[in-house]
Amino acid sequence: MGKEKKQIDGGVSCLRRAEMNMMSVGGMESAPAPLDLEEVHVLAVDDSLVDRIVIERLLRITSCKVTAVDSGWRALEFLGLDNDKASAQLDRLKVDLIITDYCMPGMTGYELLKKIKESSNFREVPVVIMSSENVMTRIDRCLEEGAQDFLLKPVKLADVKRLRSHLATKDVKLSTGNKRKLPEDSDSVTITPPSPSLTISPESSPPLTISPHSSDSSSSLVEMFSSSPIDDDEDEDVLTSSPEESPIRRQKMRSPGLD
Amino acid sequence: MDALISQLQRQFRDHTISLYQQGFLDDQFTELKKLQDDGSPDFVAEVLSLFFEDCVKLISNMARALDQTTGAVDFSTVGASVHQLKGSSSSVGAKRVKALCVSFKDFCEAQNFEGCVRCLQQVDIEYKTLKSKLQDLFNLEKQIIQAGGIVPQVDIN
């Protein structure tokens, strides 16, 4: 029973396309994998090794790619938010969800939440807070600061599946959401389907994502889903709407399956 | 071989049920089992192993912090370790350990030295007891598989 888990404190499973030698993120376990725009990527933050292993497994089982770090600082480091200089030199980093423990030494989950919401690159990324304590004032404070959800520990598979199913409806938007606008991006197609005709069935089927790489497929999907001109500037509007008001979310609640 | 497998499976089932009934495990352990599959067949054992390592480390921290020979006891340091242990025991379903941590935390907050020392001793015994019982359970699993059988799903409710 004494097997060592491959990912130890602060270990970061690398999903960045950029060269990692730009910053040290404390113990990379593998070479950078090619960025897969179709998979949901979650950044999990928890100072407890046991909890990190569990949350990572929960997320992997629900088809997420996971990067697990042991502190708020490492999370900021990973996101490129840890220094003042513009991080324009980094390639796009795709993070679709940040899930963080509340009670952590150094930087609390609440403080991390604030820093993420203050950043122009990542403020649209949903942040979920986990806590072992069911304190209403704490929950309210986090929700007011823009947290997407608050999970009571110990986190269960049903909790993560629920989160995952909410993300699935946003997959189409999220894969374009937090990309930084680099010069070479100008010819890539971003797709924002405001129409609620796209619904994703949760849990069993893999999420439907639109890859902007293949121009052929994207143009036909664009025709299918878009009811407004494709325009990078429209990203902001679509993403800042709160999930509760999003037509896709409402639609999803009524009919959870793809026709 | 079938008789052996059946016997082992029965033992496994009984042992599992007793662990829940006697309050050693709660339904978070059941949740962990859901995360185990053919791709990760040792997931539960691995997580529990990490948990027990955590116990050793945290209990040692608590003991050090409660050592009066080095000066005044810093109850907040003890409390911090208790909080961490409470968290990880909760995450793996170690019900008795978690319950002890709750009392332990109260004693820390009340700065009750004797209460803390008692809790420390109990937590030490408790995690070791659980470790031993789970070892038996994992051994049974191994024996079942080695005998060519399937580890039964045990319905606790």
PDB file of N, CA, C and O in Angstrom, chain B residues 62-75 78 113:
ATOM      1  N   MET B  62       1.511  17.749  15.466  1.00  0.00           N
ATOM      2  CA  MET B  62       0.692  18.042  16.649  1.00  0.00           C
ATOM      3  C   MET B  62       1.461  17.696  17.918  1.00  0.00           C
ATOM      4  O   MET B  62       1.452  18.454  18.897  1.00  0.00           O
ATOM      5  N   ALA B  63       2.130  16.553  17.898  1.00  0.00           N
ATOM      6  CA  ALA B  63       2.872  16.114  19.082  1.00  0.00           C
ATOM      7  C   ALA B  63       3.965  17.120  19.420  1.00  0.00           C
ATOM      8  O   ALA B  63       4.171  17.473  20.586  1.00  0.00           O
ATOM      9  N   ARG B  64       4.628  17.583  18.392  1.00  0.00           N
ATOM     10  CA  ARG B  64       5.683  18.564  18.581  1.00  0.00           C
ATOM     11  C   ARG B  64       5.116  19.865  19.156  1.00  0.00           C
ATOM     12  O   ARG B  64       5.672  20.450  20.074  1.00  0.00           O
ATOM     13  N   ALA B  65       3.992  20.281  18.608  1.00  0.00           N
ATOM     14  CA  ALA B  65       3.372  21.532  19.061  1.00  0.00           C
ATOM     15  C   ALA B  65       2.835  21.425  20.482  1.00  0.00           C
ATOM     16  O   ALA B  65       2.722  22.418  21.196  1.00  0.00           O
ATOM     17  N   LEU B  66       2.498  20.181  20.886  1.00  0.00           N
ATOM     18  CA  LEU B  66       1.956  19.976  22.230  1.00  0.00           C
ATOM     19  C   LEU B  66       3.050  19.653  23.243  1.00  0.00           C
ATOM     20  O   LEU B  66       2.764  19.392  24.412  1.00  0.00           O
ATOM     21  N   ASP B  67       4.285  19.673  22.783  1.00  0.00           N
ATOM     22  CA  ASP B  67       5.393  19.352  23.668  1.00  0.00           C
ATOM     23  C   ASP B  67       5.702  20.547  24.561  1.00  0.00           C
ATOM     24  O   ASP B  67       6.230  21.558  24.104  1.00  0.00           O
ATOM     25  N   GLN B  68       5.389  20.402  25.829  1.00  0.00           N
ATOM     26  CA  GLN B  68       5.545  21.523  26.751  1.00  0.00           C
ATOM     27  C   GLN B  68       7.001  21.813  27.096  1.00  0.00           C
ATOM     28  O   GLN B  68       7.316  22.895  27.581  1.00  0.00           O
ATOM     29  N   THR B  69       7.876  20.861  26.839  1.00  0.00           N
ATOM     30  CA  THR B  69       9.270  21.064  27.230  1.00  0.00           C
ATOM     31  C   THR B  69       9.931  22.143  26.370  1.00  0.00           C
ATOM     32  O   THR B  69      10.963  22.695  26.730  1.00  0.00           O
ATOM     33  N   THR B  70       9.332  22.432  25.221  1.00  0.00           N
ATOM     34  CA  THR B  70       9.957  23.439  24.352  1.00  0.00           C
ATOM     35  C   THR B  70       9.394  24.832  24.583  1.00  0.00           C
ATOM     36  O   THR B  70       9.697  25.773  23.866  1.00  0.00           O
ATOM     37  N   GLY B  71       8.539  24.948  25.612  1.00  0.00           N
ATOM     38  CA  GLY B  71       7.963  26.262  25.881  1.00  0.00           C
ATOM     39  C   GLY B  71       6.451  26.206  25.908  1.00  0.00           C
ATOM     40  O   GLY B  71       5.867  25.130  26.024  1.00  0.00           O
ATOM     41  N   ALA B  72       5.807  27.349  25.798  1.00  0.00           N
ATOM     42  CA  ALA B  72       4.348  27.389  25.844  1.00  0.00           C
ATOM     43  C   ALA B  72       3.769  26.701  24.620  1.00  0.00           C
ATOM     44  O   ALA B  72       4.317  26.790  23.517  1.00  0.00           O
ATOM     45  N   VAL B  73       2.662  26.013  24.838  1.00  0.00           N
ATOM     46  CA  VAL B  73       2.017  25.298  23.742  1.00  0.00           C
ATOM     47  C   VAL B  73       1.318  26.287  22.816  1.00  0.00           C
ATOM     48  O   VAL B  73       0.564  27.146  23.258  1.00  0.00           O
ATOM     49  N   ASP B  74       1.570  26.162  21.526  1.00  0.00           N
ATOM     50  CA  ASP B  74       0.900  27.007  20.545  1.00  0.00           C
ATOM     51  C   ASP B  74      -0.310  26.253  20.009  1.00  0.00           C
ATOM     52  O   ASP B  74      -0.205  25.431  19.089  1.00  0.00           O
ATOM     53  N   PHE B  75      -1.477  26.548  20.596  1.00  0.00           N
ATOM     54  CA  PHE B  75      -2.685  25.823  20.221  1.00  0.00           C
ATOM     55  C   PHE B  75      -3.127  26.099  18.786  1.00  0.00           C
ATOM     56  O   PHE B  75      -3.800  25.279  18.182  1.00  0.00           O
ATOM     57  N   VAL B  78      -1.342  23.608  16.652  1.00  0.00           N
ATOM     58  CA  VAL B  78      -1.989  22.306  16.780  1.00  0.00           C
ATOM     59  C   VAL B  78      -3.281  22.318  15.964  1.00  0.00           C
ATOM     60  O   VAL B  78      -3.564  21.401  15.190  1.00  0.00           O
ATOM     61  N   PHE B 113      -5.265  21.697  27.329  1.00  0.00           N
ATOM     62  CA  PHE B 113      -4.086  20.876  27.075  1.00  0.00           C
ATOM     63  C   PHE B 113      -4.361  19.379  27.235  1.00  0.00           C
ATOM     64  O   PHE B 113      -4.021  18.588  26.356  1.00  0.00           O
TER      65      PHE B 113
END
